[in-house]
CSV table of C-alpha atoms in Angstrom, one decimal:
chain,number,residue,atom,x,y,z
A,9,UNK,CA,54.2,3.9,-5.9
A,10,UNK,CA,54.7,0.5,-7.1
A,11,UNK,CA,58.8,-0.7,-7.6
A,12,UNK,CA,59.7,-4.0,-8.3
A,13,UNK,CA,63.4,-4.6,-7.5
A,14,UNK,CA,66.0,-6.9,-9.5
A,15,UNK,CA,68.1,-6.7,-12.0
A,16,UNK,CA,67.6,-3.4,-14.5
A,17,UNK,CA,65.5,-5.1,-17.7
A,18,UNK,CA,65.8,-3.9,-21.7
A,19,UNK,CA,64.4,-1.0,-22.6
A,20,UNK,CA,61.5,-0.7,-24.8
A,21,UNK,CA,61.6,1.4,-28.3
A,22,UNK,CA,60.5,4.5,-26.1
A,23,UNK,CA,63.6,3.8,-23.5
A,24,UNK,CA,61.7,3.2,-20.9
A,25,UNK,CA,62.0,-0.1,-19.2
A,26,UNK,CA,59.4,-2.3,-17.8
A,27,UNK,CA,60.1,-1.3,-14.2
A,28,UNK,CA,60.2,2.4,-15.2
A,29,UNK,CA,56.5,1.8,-17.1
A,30,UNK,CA,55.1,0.2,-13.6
A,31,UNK,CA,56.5,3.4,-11.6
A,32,UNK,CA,54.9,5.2,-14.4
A,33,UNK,CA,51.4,2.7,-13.7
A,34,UNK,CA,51.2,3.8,-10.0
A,35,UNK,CA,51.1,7.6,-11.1
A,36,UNK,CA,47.3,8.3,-10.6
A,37,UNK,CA,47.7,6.6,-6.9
A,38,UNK,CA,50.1,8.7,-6.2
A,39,UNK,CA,48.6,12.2,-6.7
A,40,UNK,CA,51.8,14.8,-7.2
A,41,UNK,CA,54.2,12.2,-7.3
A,42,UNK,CA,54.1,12.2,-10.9
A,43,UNK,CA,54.9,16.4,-10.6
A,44,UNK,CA,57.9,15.1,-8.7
A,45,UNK,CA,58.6,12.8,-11.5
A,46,UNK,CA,58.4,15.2,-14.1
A,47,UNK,CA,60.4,17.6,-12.2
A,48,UNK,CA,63.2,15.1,-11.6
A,49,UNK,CA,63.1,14.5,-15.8
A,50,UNK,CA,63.3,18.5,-16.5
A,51,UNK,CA,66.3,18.7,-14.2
A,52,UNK,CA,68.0,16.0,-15.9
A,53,UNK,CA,68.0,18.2,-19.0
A,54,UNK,CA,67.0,14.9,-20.9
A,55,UNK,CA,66.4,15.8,-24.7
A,56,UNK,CA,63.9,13.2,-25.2
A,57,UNK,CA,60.2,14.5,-24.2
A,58,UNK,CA,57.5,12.2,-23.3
A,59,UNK,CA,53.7,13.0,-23.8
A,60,UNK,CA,50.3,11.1,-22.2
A,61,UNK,CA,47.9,10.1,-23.6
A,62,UNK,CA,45.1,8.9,-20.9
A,63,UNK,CA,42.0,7.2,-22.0
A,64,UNK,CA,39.3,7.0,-19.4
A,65,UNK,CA,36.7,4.5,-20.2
A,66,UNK,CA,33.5,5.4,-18.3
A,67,UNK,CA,32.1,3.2,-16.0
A,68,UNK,CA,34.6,0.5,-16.2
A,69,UNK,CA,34.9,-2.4,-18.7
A,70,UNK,CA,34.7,-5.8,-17.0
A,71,UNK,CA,37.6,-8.0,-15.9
A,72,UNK,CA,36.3,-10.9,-16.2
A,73,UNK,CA,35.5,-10.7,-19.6
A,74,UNK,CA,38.3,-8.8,-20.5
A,75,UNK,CA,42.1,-8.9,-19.1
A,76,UNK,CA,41.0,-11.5,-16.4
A,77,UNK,CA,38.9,-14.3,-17.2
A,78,UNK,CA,39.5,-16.6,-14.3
A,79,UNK,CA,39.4,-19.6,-16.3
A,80,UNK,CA,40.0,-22.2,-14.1
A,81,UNK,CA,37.3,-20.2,-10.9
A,82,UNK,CA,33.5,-21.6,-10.5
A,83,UNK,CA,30.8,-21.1,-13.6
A,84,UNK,CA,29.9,-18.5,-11.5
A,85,UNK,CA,32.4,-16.3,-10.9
A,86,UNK,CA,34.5,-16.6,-14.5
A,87,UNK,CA,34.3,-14.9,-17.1
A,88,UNK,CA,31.4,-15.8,-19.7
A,89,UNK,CA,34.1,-16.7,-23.2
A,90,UNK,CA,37.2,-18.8,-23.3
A,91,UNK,CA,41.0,-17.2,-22.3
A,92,UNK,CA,43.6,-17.1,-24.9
A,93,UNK,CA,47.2,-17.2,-24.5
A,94,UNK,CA,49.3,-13.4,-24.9
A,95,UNK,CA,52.6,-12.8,-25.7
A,96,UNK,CA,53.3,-12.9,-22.3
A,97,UNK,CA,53.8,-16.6,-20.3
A,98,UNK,CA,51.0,-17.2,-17.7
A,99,UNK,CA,48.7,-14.1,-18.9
A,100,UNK,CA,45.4,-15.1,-20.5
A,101,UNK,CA,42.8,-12.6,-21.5
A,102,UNK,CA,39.1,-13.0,-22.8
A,103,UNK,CA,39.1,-14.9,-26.6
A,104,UNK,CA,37.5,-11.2,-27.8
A,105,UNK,CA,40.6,-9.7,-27.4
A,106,UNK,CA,43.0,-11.3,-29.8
A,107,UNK,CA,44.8,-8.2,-31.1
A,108,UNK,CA,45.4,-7.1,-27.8
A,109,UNK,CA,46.9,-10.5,-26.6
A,110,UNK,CA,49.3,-10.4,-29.7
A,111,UNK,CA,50.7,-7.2,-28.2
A,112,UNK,CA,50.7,-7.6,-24.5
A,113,UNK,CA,54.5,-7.6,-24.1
A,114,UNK,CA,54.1,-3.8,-25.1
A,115,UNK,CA,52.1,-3.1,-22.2
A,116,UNK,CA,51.9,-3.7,-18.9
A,117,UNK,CA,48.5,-5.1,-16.3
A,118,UNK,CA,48.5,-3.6,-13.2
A,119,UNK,CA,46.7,-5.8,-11.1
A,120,UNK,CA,46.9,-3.6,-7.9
A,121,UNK,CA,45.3,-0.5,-9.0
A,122,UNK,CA,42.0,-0.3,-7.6
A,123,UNK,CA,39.0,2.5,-7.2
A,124,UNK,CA,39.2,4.5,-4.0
A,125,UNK,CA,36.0,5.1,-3.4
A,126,UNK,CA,33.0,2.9,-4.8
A,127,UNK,CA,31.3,6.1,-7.1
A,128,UNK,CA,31.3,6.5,-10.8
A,129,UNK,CA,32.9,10.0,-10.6
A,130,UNK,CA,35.6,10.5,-13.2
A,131,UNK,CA,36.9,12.8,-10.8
A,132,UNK,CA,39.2,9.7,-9.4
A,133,UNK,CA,40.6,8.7,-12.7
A,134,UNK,CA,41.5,12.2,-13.7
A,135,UNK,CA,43.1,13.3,-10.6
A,136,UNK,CA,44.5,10.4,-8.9
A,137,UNK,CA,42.7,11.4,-6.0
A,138,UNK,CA,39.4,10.4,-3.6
A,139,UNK,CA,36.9,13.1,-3.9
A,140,UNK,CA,34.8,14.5,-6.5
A,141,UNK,CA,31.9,15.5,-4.0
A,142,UNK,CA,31.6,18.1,-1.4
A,143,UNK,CA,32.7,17.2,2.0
A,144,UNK,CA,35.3,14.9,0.4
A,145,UNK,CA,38.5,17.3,2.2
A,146,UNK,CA,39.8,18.9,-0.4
A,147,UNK,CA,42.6,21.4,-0.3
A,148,UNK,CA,41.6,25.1,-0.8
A,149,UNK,CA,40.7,25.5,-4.7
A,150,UNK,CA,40.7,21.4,-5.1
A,151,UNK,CA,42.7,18.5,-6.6
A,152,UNK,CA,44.3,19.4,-10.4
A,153,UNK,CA,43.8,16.9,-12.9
A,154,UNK,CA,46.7,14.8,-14.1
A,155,UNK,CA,47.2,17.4,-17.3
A,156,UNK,CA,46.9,20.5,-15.1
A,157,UNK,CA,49.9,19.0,-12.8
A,158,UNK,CA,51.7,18.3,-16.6
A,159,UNK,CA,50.8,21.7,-17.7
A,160,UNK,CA,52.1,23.7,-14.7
A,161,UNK,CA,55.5,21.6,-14.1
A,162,UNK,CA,56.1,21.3,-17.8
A,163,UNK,CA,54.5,24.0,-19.8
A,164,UNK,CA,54.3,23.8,-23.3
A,165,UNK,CA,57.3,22.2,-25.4
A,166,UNK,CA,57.1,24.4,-28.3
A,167,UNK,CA,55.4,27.7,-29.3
A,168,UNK,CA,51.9,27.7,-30.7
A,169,UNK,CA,51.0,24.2,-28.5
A,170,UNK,CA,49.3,23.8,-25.7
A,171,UNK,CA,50.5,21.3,-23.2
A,172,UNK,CA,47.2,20.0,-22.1
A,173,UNK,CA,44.2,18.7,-24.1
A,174,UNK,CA,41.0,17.2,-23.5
A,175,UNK,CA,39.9,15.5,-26.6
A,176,UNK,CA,36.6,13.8,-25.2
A,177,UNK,CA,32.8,13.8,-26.2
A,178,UNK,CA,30.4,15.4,-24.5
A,179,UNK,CA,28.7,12.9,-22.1
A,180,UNK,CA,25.4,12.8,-20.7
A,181,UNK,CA,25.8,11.0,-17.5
A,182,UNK,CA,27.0,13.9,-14.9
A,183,UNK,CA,29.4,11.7,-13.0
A,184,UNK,CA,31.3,11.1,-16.0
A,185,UNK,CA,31.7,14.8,-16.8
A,186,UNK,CA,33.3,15.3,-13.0
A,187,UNK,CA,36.7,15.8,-14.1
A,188,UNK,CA,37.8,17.9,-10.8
A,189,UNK,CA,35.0,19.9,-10.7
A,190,UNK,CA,32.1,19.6,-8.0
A,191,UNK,CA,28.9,20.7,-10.1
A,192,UNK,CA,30.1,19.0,-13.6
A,193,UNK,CA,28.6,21.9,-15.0
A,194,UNK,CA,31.5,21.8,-17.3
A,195,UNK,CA,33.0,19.8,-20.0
A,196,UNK,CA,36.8,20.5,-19.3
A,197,UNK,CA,39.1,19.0,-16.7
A,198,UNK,CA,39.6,21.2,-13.3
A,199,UNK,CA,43.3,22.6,-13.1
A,200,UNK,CA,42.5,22.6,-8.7
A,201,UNK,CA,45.1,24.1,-7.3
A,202,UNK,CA,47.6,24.7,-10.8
A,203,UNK,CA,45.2,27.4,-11.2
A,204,UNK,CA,43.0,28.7,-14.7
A,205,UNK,CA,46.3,28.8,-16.5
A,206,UNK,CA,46.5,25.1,-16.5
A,207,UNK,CA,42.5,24.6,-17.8
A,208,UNK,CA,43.2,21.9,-20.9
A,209,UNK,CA,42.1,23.0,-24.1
A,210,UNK,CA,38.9,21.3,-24.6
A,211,UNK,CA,37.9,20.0,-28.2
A,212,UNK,CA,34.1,20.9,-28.3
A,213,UNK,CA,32.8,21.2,-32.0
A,214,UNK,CA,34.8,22.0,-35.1
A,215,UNK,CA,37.2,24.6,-33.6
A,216,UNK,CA,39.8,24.1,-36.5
A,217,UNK,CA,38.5,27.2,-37.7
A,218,UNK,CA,38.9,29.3,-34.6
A,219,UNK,CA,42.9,28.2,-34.2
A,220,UNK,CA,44.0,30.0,-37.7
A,221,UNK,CA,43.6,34.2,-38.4
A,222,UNK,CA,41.1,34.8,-41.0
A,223,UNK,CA,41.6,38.5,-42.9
A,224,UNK,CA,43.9,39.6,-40.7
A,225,UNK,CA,47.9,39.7,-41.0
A,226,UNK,CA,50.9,39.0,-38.2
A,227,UNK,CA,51.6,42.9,-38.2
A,228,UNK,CA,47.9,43.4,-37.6
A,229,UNK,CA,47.5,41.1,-34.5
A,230,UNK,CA,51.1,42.4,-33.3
A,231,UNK,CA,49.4,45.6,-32.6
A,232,UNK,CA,46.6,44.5,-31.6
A,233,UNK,CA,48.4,42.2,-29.0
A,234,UNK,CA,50.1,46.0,-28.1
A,235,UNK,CA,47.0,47.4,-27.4
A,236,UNK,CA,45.2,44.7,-25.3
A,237,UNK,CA,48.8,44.8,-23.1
A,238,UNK,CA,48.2,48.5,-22.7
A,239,UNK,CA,44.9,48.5,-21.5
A,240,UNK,CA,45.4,45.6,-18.6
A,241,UNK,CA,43.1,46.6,-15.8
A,242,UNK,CA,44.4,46.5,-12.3
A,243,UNK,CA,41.7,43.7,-11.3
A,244,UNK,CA,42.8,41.8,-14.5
A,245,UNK,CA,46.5,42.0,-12.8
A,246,UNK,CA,45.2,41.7,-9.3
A,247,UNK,CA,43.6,37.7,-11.0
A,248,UNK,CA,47.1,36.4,-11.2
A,249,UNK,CA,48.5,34.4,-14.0
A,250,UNK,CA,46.1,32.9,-15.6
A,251,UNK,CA,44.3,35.5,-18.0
A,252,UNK,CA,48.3,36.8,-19.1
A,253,UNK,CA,48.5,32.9,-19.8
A,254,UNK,CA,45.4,31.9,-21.6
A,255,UNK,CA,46.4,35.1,-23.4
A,256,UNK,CA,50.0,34.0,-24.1
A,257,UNK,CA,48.6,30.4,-25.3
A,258,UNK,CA,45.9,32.3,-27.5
A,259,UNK,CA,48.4,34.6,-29.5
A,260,UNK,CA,51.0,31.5,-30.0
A,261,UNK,CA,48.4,29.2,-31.2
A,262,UNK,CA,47.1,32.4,-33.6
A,263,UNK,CA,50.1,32.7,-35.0
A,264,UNK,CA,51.4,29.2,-35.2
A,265,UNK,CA,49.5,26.5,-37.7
A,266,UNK,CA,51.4,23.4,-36.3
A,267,UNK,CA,48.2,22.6,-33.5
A,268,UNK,CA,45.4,23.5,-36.4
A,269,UNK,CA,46.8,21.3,-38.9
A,270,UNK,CA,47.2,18.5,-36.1
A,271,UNK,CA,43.6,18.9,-35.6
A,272,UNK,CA,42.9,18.7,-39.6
A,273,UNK,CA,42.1,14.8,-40.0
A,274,UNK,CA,42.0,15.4,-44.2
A,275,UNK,CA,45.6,15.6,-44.5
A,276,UNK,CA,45.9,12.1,-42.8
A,277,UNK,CA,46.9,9.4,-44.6
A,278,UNK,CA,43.6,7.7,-45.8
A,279,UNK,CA,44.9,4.5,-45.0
A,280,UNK,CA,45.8,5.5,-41.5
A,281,UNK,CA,42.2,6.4,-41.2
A,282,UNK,CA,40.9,3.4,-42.3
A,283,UNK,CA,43.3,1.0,-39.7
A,284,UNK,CA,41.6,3.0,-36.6
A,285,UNK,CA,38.0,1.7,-37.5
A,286,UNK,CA,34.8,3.3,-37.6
A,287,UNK,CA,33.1,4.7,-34.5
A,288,UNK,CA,30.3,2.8,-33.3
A,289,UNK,CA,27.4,4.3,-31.2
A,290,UNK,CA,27.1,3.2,-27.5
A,291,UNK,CA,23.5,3.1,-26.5
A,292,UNK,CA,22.3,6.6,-24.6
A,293,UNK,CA,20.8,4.9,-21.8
A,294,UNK,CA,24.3,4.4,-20.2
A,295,UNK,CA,25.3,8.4,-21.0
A,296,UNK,CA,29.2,7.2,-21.5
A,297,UNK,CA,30.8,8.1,-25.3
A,298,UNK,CA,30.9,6.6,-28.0
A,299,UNK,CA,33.3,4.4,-29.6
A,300,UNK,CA,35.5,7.1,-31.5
A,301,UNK,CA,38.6,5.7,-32.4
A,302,UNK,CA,39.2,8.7,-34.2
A,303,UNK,CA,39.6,10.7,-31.5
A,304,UNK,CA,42.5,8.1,-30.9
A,305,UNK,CA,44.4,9.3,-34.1
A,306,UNK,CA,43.5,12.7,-33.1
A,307,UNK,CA,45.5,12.1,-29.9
A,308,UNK,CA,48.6,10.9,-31.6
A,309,UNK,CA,48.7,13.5,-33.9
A,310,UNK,CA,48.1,16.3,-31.1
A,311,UNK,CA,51.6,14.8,-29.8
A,312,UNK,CA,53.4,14.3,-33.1
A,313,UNK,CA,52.3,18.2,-33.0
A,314,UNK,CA,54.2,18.9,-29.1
A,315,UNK,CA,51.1,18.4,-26.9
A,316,UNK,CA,52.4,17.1,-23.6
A,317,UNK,CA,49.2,15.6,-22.3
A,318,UNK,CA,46.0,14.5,-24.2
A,319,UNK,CA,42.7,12.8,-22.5
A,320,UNK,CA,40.3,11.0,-24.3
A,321,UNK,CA,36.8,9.0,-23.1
A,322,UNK,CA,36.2,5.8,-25.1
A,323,UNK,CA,32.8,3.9,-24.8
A,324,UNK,CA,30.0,3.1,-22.1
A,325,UNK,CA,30.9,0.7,-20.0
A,326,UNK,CA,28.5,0.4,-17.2
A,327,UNK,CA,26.8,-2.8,-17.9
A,328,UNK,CA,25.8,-4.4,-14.8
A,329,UNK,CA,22.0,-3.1,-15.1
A,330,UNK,CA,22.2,-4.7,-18.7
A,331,UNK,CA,20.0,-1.8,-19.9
A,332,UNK,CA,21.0,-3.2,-23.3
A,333,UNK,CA,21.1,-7.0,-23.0
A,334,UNK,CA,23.0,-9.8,-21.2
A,335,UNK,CA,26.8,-8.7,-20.4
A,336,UNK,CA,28.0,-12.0,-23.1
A,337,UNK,CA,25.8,-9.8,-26.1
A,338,UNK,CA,27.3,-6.6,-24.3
A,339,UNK,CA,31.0,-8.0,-24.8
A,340,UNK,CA,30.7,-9.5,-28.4
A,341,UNK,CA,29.2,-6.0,-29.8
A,342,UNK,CA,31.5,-3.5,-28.1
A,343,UNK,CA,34.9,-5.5,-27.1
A,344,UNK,CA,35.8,-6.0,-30.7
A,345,UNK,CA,36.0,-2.3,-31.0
A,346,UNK,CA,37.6,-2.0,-28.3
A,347,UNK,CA,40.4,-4.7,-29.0
């Protein structure tokens, strides 16, 4: 956990100040320190929530020619463009980045945070944790994700809306898909310890369709819902929570449109669609995602809608076998996008 001491500094439009937003940085390092931190904030009563939104960029972008272009370092070791000045004094980034530079007094570099093992496992990023292989020391049903720890501290924050979602593409490259889970079999995040209850909701396909009843009433999936509760089996009980849960999420998201119509991109503004961009492809060799900025608006409106914690993968980024070309025609075709 990263604290800088001194005097406290403003708060940004989100009251949070830029000390709190470091403490906030150093989450992932700190495993279940941010369960502490949440727990701290729902025994404060505060009536402002917060949600995540954690993008996870497989296989790392490059410093150099991004937030850390080493300008005045040997031809060798800086970064292949020019640096340009941010809002902030002494912090350059790469001359791709220019809309990010005009904004970087609204977020915060954290120079500190580094990989804790040298794999390409997602299973790091997602957790906060070192593992993602067997033998790695695990506790007894494994590490949860950051949205599992959200989900089972936090819950959901309104009726008919989950508190965890994980709004990436299916990749091809395995280690990318090893969000907590050993054989990346799967395409969700692992709750670990939280247990099933916490599983995110994953986004695979169009599932509008499946969130909203179709010829059937409220009174008619009211007895239904009676019916199912009489005829629990004793192993279903013996399970734990997790089935009543998932059952509990799927009859308040049944009978609720607000996470259905969060999903339904048509009634966005146009315009708002057209200021995220278009996606752009990312070549399959490198099995990351692609460049869906979409899926960005989709994460904003899942938490205008009450969802606590949203996930979403953004690009390939594993250019160091430059399986497409030299990392300077790399950075001018995807950092753009990016910026």
């Amino acid at each position: 956990m990263l604290t800088i001491q001194g005097k406290r500094l403003r708060s940004f439009c989100d009251h949070l100040t830029r000390r709190d937003f470091l403490r906030v940085g150093g989450l992932g390092v700190g495993g279940l320190t941010l369960a502490n931190l949440l727990a701290a904030e729902s025994q404060a009563a505060t009536t402002n929530d917060h949600s995540v939104v954690m993008i996870y960029l497989p296989g790392g972008p490059t410093q150099h020619e991004t937030f850390d272009p080493k300008p005045h370092a040997p031809i060798e070791i800086r970064g292949s463009f020019g640096p340009i000045s941010t809002k902030v004094p002494g912090m350059q980034f790469c001359e791709l980045l220019p809309k990010l530079s005009s904004m970087s007094d609204k977020f915060s570099i954290v120079r500190s945070l580094v990989g804790m093992a040298n794999r390409h496992e997602s299973f790091q990023c997602y957790t906060g944790r070192p593992g993602g292989r067997n033998g790695d020391g695990e506790p007894s049903g494994g590490w949860p994700t950051l949205g599992s720890v959200v989900s089972k501290v936090l819950g959901p924050s309104r009726n008919g809306v989950v508190p965890y979602i994980d709004a990436s593409p299916e990749m091809s490259y395995t280690p990318y898909r090893n969000r907590g889970i050993h054989d990346a079999s799967s395409a969700i995040s692992w709750p670990g310890i939280t247990g099933p209850a916490h599983v995110p909701f994953a986004l695979e396909g169009d599932v509008k369709d499946d969130l909203v009843l179709n010829g059937i009433d409220l009174t008619r999936l009211a007895d239904r819902r009676s019916l199912l509760t009489s005829l629990q089996s004793v192993e279903q009980i013996a399970a734990g929570e997790g089935l009543d849960d998932y059952q509990q999420q799927a009859f308040g998201i049944l009978t609720s449109s607000r996470l259905a119509e969060a999903m339904d991109l048509e009634r966005e503004d146009p315009r708002s669609i057209e200021r995220y961009g278009k996606t752009q492809a990312t070549d399959p060799s490198f099995g990351g995602a692609p460049q869906d900025a979409t899926r960005f608006l989709m994460a904003r409106r899942l938490v205008e809608a009450g969802v606590r914690c949203v996930t979403v993968s953004f690009g390939a980024w594993d250019w160091h076998a430059n399986r497409e070309g030299p990392i300077d025609q790399l950075s001018r075709k995807y950092l753009p996008v990016f910026d």
